[in-house]
Tab-separated table of N, CA and C in Angstrom:
chain	number	residue	atom	x	y	z
O	1	MET	N	32.990	-42.246	-48.725
O	1	MET	CA	32.374	-43.527	-48.922
O	1	MET	C	31.458	-43.464	-50.140
O	2	PRO	N	31.851	-44.115	-51.207
O	2	PRO	CA	31.027	-44.084	-52.414
O	2	PRO	C	29.713	-44.837	-52.254
O	3	HIS	N	28.656	-44.226	-52.748
O	3	HIS	CA	27.366	-44.896	-52.890
O	3	HIS	C	27.211	-45.200	-54.366
O	4	PHE	N	26.730	-46.398	-54.680
O	4	PHE	CA	26.649	-46.821	-56.062
O	4	PHE	C	25.210	-46.920	-56.531
O	5	ASN	N	25.009	-46.634	-57.802
O	5	ASN	CA	23.730	-46.878	-58.460
O	5	ASN	C	23.852	-48.254	-59.112
O	6	SER	N	23.776	-49.285	-58.288
O	6	SER	CA	24.020	-50.658	-58.711
O	6	SER	C	22.917	-51.552	-58.174
O	7	SER	N	22.599	-52.590	-58.925
O	7	SER	CA	21.589	-53.532	-58.452
O	7	SER	C	22.173	-54.525	-57.447
O	8	ALA	N	23.515	-54.536	-57.295
O	8	ALA	CA	24.167	-55.498	-56.406
O	8	ALA	C	24.765	-54.864	-55.161
O	9	ILE	N	25.511	-53.784	-55.327
O	9	ILE	CA	26.262	-53.179	-54.223
O	9	ILE	C	25.805	-51.734	-54.051
O	10	SER	N	25.405	-51.387	-52.834
O	10	SER	CA	24.882	-50.038	-52.607
O	10	SER	C	25.942	-49.061	-52.126
O	11	ARG	N	26.983	-49.577	-51.444
O	11	ARG	CA	27.953	-48.660	-50.822
O	11	ARG	C	29.257	-49.394	-50.569
O	12	ALA	N	30.350	-48.634	-50.552
O	12	ALA	CA	31.664	-49.218	-50.266
O	12	ALA	C	32.496	-48.232	-49.466
O	13	GLU	N	33.325	-48.768	-48.594
O	13	GLU	CA	34.315	-47.975	-47.855
O	13	GLU	C	35.640	-48.723	-47.944
O	14	TYR	N	36.738	-47.977	-47.941
O	14	TYR	CA	38.061	-48.605	-47.988
O	14	TYR	C	38.958	-47.970	-46.941
O	15	ASN	N	39.595	-48.811	-46.119
O	15	ASN	CA	40.551	-48.342	-45.123
O	15	ASN	C	41.949	-48.663	-45.645
O	16	GLU	N	42.650	-47.633	-46.042
O	16	GLU	CA	43.980	-47.779	-46.634
O	16	GLU	C	44.980	-48.417	-45.660
O	17	GLN	N	44.897	-48.049	-44.390
O	17	GLN	CA	45.864	-48.553	-43.402
O	17	GLN	C	45.716	-50.050	-43.159
O	18	THR	N	44.476	-50.521	-43.084
O	18	THR	CA	44.253	-51.946	-42.802
O	18	THR	C	43.964	-52.748	-44.066
O	19	ARG	N	43.848	-52.064	-45.198
O	19	ARG	CA	43.512	-52.682	-46.489
O	19	ARG	C	42.216	-53.481	-46.387
O	20	THR	N	41.244	-52.860	-45.686
O	20	THR	CA	39.938	-53.488	-45.503
O	20	THR	C	38.908	-52.795	-46.389
O	21	LEU	N	38.241	-53.595	-47.212
O	21	LEU	CA	37.143	-53.120	-48.044
O	21	LEU	C	35.848	-53.522	-47.366
O	22	THR	N	34.981	-52.560	-47.118
O	22	THR	CA	33.685	-52.821	-46.490
O	22	THR	C	32.598	-52.548	-47.518
O	23	LEU	N	31.725	-53.529	-47.705
O	23	LEU	CA	30.659	-53.412	-48.701
O	23	LEU	C	29.291	-53.603	-48.068
O	24	TRP	N	28.325	-52.897	-48.625
O	24	TRP	CA	26.917	-53.068	-48.301
O	24	TRP	C	26.224	-53.512	-49.581
O	25	PHE	N	25.512	-54.630	-49.489
O	25	PHE	CA	24.830	-55.182	-50.652
O	25	PHE	C	23.367	-54.779	-50.660
O	26	VAL	N	22.819	-54.636	-51.848
O	26	VAL	CA	21.435	-54.204	-52.000
O	26	VAL	C	20.483	-55.197	-51.332
O	27	GLN	N	20.651	-56.494	-51.596
O	27	GLN	CA	19.699	-57.471	-51.074
O	27	GLN	C	20.020	-57.975	-49.679
O	28	SER	N	21.289	-58.218	-49.391
O	28	SER	CA	21.629	-58.825	-48.093
O	28	SER	C	22.117	-57.824	-47.052
O	29	GLY	N	22.215	-56.559	-47.436
O	29	GLY	CA	22.641	-55.543	-46.471
O	29	GLY	C	24.130	-55.570	-46.231
O	30	GLY	N	24.505	-55.460	-44.978
O	30	GLY	CA	25.907	-55.423	-44.620
O	30	GLY	C	26.046	-54.689	-43.305
O	31	PRO	N	27.219	-54.316	-42.946
O	31	PRO	CA	28.436	-54.347	-43.764
O	31	PRO	C	29.108	-55.714	-43.774
O	32	TYR	N	29.854	-55.951	-44.864
O	32	TYR	CA	30.697	-57.124	-45.015
O	32	TYR	C	32.116	-56.637	-45.261
O	33	ASP	N	33.062	-57.142	-44.478
O	33	ASP	CA	34.459	-56.724	-44.580
O	33	ASP	C	35.272	-57.744	-45.363
O	34	TYR	N	36.121	-57.247	-46.246
O	34	TYR	CA	37.046	-58.066	-47.027
O	34	TYR	C	38.446	-57.561	-46.706
O	35	TYR	N	39.313	-58.487	-46.288
O	35	TYR	CA	40.616	-58.126	-45.730
O	35	TYR	C	41.750	-58.344	-46.725
O	36	GLY	N	42.758	-57.478	-46.653
O	36	GLY	CA	43.942	-57.598	-47.496
O	36	GLY	C	43.712	-57.159	-48.923
O	37	VAL	N	42.746	-56.291	-49.125
O	37	VAL	CA	42.388	-55.843	-50.474
O	37	VAL	C	43.308	-54.687	-50.893
O	38	PRO	N	44.015	-54.822	-52.018
O	38	PRO	CA	44.853	-53.724	-52.492
O	38	PRO	C	44.003	-52.532	-52.959
O	39	ARG	N	44.574	-51.359	-52.880
O	39	ARG	CA	43.863	-50.125	-53.266
O	39	ARG	C	43.345	-50.195	-54.701
O	40	HIS	N	44.131	-50.777	-55.604
O	40	HIS	CA	43.708	-50.793	-57.014
O	40	HIS	C	42.436	-51.636	-57.229
O	41	ILE	N	42.179	-52.590	-56.353
O	41	ILE	CA	40.942	-53.371	-56.445
O	41	ILE	C	39.745	-52.501	-56.052
O	42	PHE	N	39.891	-51.723	-54.985
O	42	PHE	CA	38.835	-50.786	-54.588
O	42	PHE	C	38.587	-49.762	-55.690
O	43	ASP	N	39.662	-49.205	-56.241
O	43	ASP	CA	39.517	-48.224	-57.325
O	43	ASP	C	38.813	-48.843	-58.528
O	44	GLY	N	39.179	-50.095	-58.844
O	44	GLY	CA	38.530	-50.789	-59.950
O	44	GLY	C	37.048	-50.975	-59.716
O	45	LEU	N	36.669	-51.310	-58.491
O	45	LEU	CA	35.250	-51.451	-58.151
O	45	LEU	C	34.521	-50.128	-58.347
O	46	CYS	N	35.120	-49.059	-57.882
O	46	CYS	CA	34.481	-47.740	-57.990
O	46	CYS	C	34.264	-47.322	-59.443
O	47	HIS	N	35.154	-47.754	-60.330
O	47	HIS	CA	35.069	-47.345	-61.732
O	47	HIS	C	34.415	-48.391	-62.637
O	48	ALA	N	34.089	-49.544	-62.092
O	48	ALA	CA	33.518	-50.619	-62.899
O	48	ALA	C	32.113	-50.275	-63.388
O	49	THR	N	31.835	-50.641	-64.620
O	49	THR	CA	30.493	-50.448	-65.173
O	49	THR	C	29.491	-51.325	-64.436
O	50	SER	N	29.879	-52.569	-64.167
O	50	SER	CA	29.033	-53.487	-63.411
O	50	SER	C	29.715	-53.816	-62.088
O	51	LYS	N	29.221	-53.250	-61.009
O	51	LYS	CA	29.811	-53.488	-59.686
O	51	LYS	C	29.701	-54.960	-59.291
O	52	GLY	N	28.563	-55.583	-59.577
O	52	GLY	CA	28.357	-56.980	-59.229
O	52	GLY	C	29.311	-57.908	-59.968
O	53	SER	N	29.496	-57.689	-61.255
O	53	SER	CA	30.425	-58.513	-62.038
O	53	SER	C	31.857	-58.322	-61.563
O	54	TYR	N	32.223	-57.079	-61.277
O	54	TYR	CA	33.574	-56.806	-60.790
O	54	TYR	C	33.793	-57.506	-59.447
O	55	PHE	N	32.814	-57.401	-58.559
O	55	PHE	CA	32.903	-58.073	-57.259
O	55	PHE	C	33.088	-59.579	-57.442
O	56	ASN	N	32.267	-60.183	-58.288
O	56	ASN	CA	32.342	-61.632	-58.476
O	56	ASN	C	33.682	-62.076	-59.064
O	57	THR	N	34.252	-61.279	-59.935
O	57	THR	CA	35.505	-61.643	-60.598
O	57	THR	C	36.738	-61.324	-59.763
O	58	HIS	N	36.741	-60.171	-59.079
O	58	HIS	CA	37.970	-59.667	-58.469
O	58	HIS	C	38.002	-59.691	-56.938
O	59	ILE	N	36.846	-59.865	-56.284
O	59	ILE	CA	36.812	-59.756	-54.817
O	59	ILE	C	36.264	-61.029	-54.169
O	60	ARG	N	35.121	-61.462	-54.605
O	60	ARG	CA	34.480	-62.647	-54.020
O	60	ARG	C	35.412	-63.851	-54.134
O	61	ASP	N	35.575	-64.567	-53.071
O	61	ASP	CA	36.436	-65.755	-52.999
O	61	ASP	C	37.925	-65.443	-53.164
O	62	GLN	N	38.299	-64.175	-53.247
O	62	GLN	CA	39.704	-63.787	-53.353
O	62	GLN	C	40.247	-63.268	-52.024
O	63	TYR	N	39.363	-62.677	-51.226
O	63	TYR	CA	39.776	-62.039	-49.970
O	63	TYR	C	38.869	-62.528	-48.845
O	64	GLY	N	39.425	-62.664	-47.646
O	64	GLY	CA	38.656	-63.123	-46.499
O	64	GLY	C	37.538	-62.148	-46.180
O	65	ASP	N	36.403	-62.669	-45.860
O	65	ASP	CA	35.284	-61.809	-45.509
O	65	ASP	C	34.685	-62.231	-44.179
O	66	LYS	N	34.039	-61.282	-43.553
O	66	LYS	CA	33.366	-61.530	-42.278
O	66	LYS	C	32.166	-60.605	-42.220
O	67	ALA	N	31.006	-61.162	-42.021
O	67	ALA	CA	29.785	-60.354	-41.895
O	67	ALA	C	29.794	-59.659	-40.544
O	68	GLU	N	29.472	-58.396	-40.552
O	68	GLU	CA	29.367	-57.598	-39.329
O	68	GLU	C	27.898	-57.376	-39.038
O	69	HIS	N	27.506	-57.570	-37.787
O	69	HIS	CA	26.093	-57.345	-37.422
O	69	HIS	C	26.017	-56.391	-36.270
């Protein structure tokens, strides 16, 4: 589970079998699950210079999400 040095996203997990991306945000916490995410999107997030910009462009509003409490 990668931990990020990012002002937006602190941590990410990816389940290859269910294609579920789980994110923890710096300000709002988490976890938040995003469903049907291809592996290359997770890899792109891990390698992105700006995690927040990558999330906004490639993940937010693209995949179903559900807040877990």
